[in-house]
Short mmCIF file of C-alpha atoms in Angstrom, two decimals:
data_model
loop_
_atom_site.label_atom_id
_atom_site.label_comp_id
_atom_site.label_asym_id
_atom_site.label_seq_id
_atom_site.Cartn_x
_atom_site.Cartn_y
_atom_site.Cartn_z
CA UNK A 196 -18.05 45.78 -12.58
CA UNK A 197 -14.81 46.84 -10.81
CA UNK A 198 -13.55 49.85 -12.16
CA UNK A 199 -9.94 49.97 -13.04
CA UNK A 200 -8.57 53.21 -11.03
CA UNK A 201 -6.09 54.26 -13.45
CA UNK A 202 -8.74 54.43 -16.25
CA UNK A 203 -11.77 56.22 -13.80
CA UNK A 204 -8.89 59.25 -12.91
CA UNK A 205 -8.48 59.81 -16.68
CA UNK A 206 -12.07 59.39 -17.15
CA UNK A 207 -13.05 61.82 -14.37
CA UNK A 208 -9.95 64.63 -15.45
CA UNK A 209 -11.83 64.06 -19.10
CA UNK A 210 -15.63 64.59 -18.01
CA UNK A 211 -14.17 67.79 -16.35
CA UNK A 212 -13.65 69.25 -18.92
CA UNK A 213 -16.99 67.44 -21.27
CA UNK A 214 -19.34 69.02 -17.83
CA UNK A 215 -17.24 72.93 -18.21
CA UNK A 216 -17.72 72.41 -22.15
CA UNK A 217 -14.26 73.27 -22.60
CA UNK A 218 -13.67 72.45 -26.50
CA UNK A 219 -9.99 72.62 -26.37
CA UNK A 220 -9.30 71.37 -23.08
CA UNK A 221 -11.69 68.43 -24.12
CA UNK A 222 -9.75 67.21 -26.74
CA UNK A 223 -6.35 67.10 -25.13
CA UNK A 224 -7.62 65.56 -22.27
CA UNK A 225 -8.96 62.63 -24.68
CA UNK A 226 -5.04 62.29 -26.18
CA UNK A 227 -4.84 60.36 -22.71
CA UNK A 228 -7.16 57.33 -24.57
CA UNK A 229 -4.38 56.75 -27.53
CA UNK A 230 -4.42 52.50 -27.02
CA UNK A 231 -7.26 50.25 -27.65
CA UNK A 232 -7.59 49.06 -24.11
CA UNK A 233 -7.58 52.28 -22.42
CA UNK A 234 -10.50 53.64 -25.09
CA UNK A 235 -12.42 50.18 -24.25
CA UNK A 236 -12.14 50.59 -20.36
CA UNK A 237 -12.76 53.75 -20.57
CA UNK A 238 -16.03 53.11 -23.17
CA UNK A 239 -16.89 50.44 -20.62
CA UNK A 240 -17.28 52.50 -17.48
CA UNK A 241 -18.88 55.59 -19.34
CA UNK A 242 -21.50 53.54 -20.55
CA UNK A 243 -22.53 51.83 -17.49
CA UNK A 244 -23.03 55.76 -15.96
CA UNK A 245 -24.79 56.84 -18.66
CA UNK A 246 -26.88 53.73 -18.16
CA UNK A 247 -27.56 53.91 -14.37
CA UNK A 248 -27.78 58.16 -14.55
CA UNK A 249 -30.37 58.06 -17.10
CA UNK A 250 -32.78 55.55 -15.05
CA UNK A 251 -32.17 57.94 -12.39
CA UNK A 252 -33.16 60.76 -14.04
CA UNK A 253 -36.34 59.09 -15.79
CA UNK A 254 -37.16 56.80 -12.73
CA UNK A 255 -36.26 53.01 -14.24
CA UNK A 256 -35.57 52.16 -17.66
CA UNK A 257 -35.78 55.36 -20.14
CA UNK A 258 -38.87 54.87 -22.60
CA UNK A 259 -38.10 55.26 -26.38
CA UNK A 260 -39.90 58.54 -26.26
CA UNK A 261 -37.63 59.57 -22.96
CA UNK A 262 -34.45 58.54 -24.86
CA UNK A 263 -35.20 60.73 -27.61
CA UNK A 264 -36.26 63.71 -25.01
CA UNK A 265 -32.61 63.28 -23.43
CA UNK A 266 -31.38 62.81 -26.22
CA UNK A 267 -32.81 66.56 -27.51
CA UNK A 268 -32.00 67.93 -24.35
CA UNK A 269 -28.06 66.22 -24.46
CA UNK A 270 -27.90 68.08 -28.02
CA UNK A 271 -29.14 70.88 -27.39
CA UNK A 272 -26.59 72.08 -23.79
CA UNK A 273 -23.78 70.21 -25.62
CA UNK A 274 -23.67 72.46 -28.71
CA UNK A 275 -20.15 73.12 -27.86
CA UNK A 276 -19.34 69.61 -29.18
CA UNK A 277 -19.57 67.46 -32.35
CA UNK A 278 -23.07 65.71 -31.32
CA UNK A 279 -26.11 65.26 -32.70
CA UNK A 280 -29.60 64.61 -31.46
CA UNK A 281 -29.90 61.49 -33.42
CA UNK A 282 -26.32 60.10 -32.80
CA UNK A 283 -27.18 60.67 -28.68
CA UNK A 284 -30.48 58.80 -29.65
CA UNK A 285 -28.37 55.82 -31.25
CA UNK A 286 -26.35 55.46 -28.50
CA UNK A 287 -28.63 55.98 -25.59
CA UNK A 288 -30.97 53.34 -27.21
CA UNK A 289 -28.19 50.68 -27.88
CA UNK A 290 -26.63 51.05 -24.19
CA UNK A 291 -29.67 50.99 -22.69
CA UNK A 292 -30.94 47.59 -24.49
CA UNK A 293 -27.66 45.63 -23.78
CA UNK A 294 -26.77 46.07 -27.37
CA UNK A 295 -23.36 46.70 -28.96
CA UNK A 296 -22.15 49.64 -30.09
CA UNK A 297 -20.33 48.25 -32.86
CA UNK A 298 -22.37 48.76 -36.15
CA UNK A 299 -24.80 51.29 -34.60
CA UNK A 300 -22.66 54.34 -34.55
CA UNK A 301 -19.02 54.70 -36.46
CA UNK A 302 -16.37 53.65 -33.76
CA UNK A 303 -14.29 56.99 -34.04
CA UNK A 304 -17.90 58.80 -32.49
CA UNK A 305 -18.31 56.41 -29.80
CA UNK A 306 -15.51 57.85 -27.42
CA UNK A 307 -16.62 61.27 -27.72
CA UNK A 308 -20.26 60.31 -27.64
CA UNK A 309 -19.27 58.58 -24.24
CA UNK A 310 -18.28 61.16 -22.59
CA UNK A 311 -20.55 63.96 -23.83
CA UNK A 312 -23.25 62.05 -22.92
CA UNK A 313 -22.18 60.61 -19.38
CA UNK A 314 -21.03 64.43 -18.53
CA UNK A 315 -24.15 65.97 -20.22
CA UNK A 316 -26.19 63.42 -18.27
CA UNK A 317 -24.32 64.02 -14.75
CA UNK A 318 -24.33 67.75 -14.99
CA UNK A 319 -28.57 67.43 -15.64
CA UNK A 320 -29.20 65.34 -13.25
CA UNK A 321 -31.24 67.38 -10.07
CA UNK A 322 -28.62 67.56 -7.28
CA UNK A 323 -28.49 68.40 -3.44
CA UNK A 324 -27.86 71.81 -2.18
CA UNK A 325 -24.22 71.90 -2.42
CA UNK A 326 -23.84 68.49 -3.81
CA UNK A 327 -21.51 68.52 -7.56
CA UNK A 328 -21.81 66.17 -10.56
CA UNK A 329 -18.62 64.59 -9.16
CA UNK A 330 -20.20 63.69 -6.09
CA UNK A 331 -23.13 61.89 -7.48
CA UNK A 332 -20.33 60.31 -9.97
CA UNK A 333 -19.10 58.94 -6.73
CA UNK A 334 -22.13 57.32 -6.02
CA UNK A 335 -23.03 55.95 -9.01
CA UNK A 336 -19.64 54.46 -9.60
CA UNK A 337 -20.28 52.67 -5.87
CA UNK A 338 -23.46 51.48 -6.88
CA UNK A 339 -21.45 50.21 -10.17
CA UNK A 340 -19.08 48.31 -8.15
CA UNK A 341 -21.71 47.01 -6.05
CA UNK A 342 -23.71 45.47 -8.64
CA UNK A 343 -20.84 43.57 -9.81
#
């Protein structure tokens, strides 16, 4: 996939503010996804993170019983936003079976739901001393690009 650089700045300014669970902030910075194609791209690259951090974290393809465990844990640090458990579940279980998010979840829920999760799922993800979630977004966004 090659990330479109205008899109991954916005994206990155946006999970800023999803990772410091800044409400207010949050929202403004998601005014910057007004147009279709900027909401898709955007969608698009969220959802491969969330795919490749949450192998990472669970060590290959999440389990149904591991998507639901993120999925609780997402929910539960991200009170701060509009989530819930079993939306997380819905999404984390269509992304991470190739399947369309169109029908599973209302399409208003899936931008915020992209980001929430891919920020939630960043920030949880064990780190290196001094190592930030933007660091190992910098990595995973290589190994994006890399796998075409």
């Amino acid at each position: 996939m090659k990330i479109d650089a205008r899109v991954e700045q916005l994206v990155r300014d946006t999970l800023h503010w999803a990772v410091k669970r800044q409400p207010a902030e949050f929202d403004e910075a998601l005014t910057a996804f007004s147009d279709l194609s900027a909401r898709h791209t955007a969608t698009e690259l969220l959802v491969a993170i969330s795919v490749f951090v949450s192998a990472d974290i669970c060590g290959g393809k999440p389990t149904p019983q591991q998507i639901r465990e993120l999925a609780n844990e997402v929910a539960e640090t991200e009170k701060w936003s509009s989530v819930t458990s079993p939306e997380i579940e819905a999404f984390l279980s269509a992304i991470l079976s190739g399947r369309p998010l169109a029908g599973v979840l209302p399409a208003g829920s899936v931008v915020v739901l992209s980001f929430v999760v891919a920020a939630s799922l960043l920030s949880m993800r064990p780190k290196s001393e001094g190592e930030w979630w933007f660091n190992y977004l910098d990595k995973v966004e290589a190994a994006i690009e890399a796998a075409g």
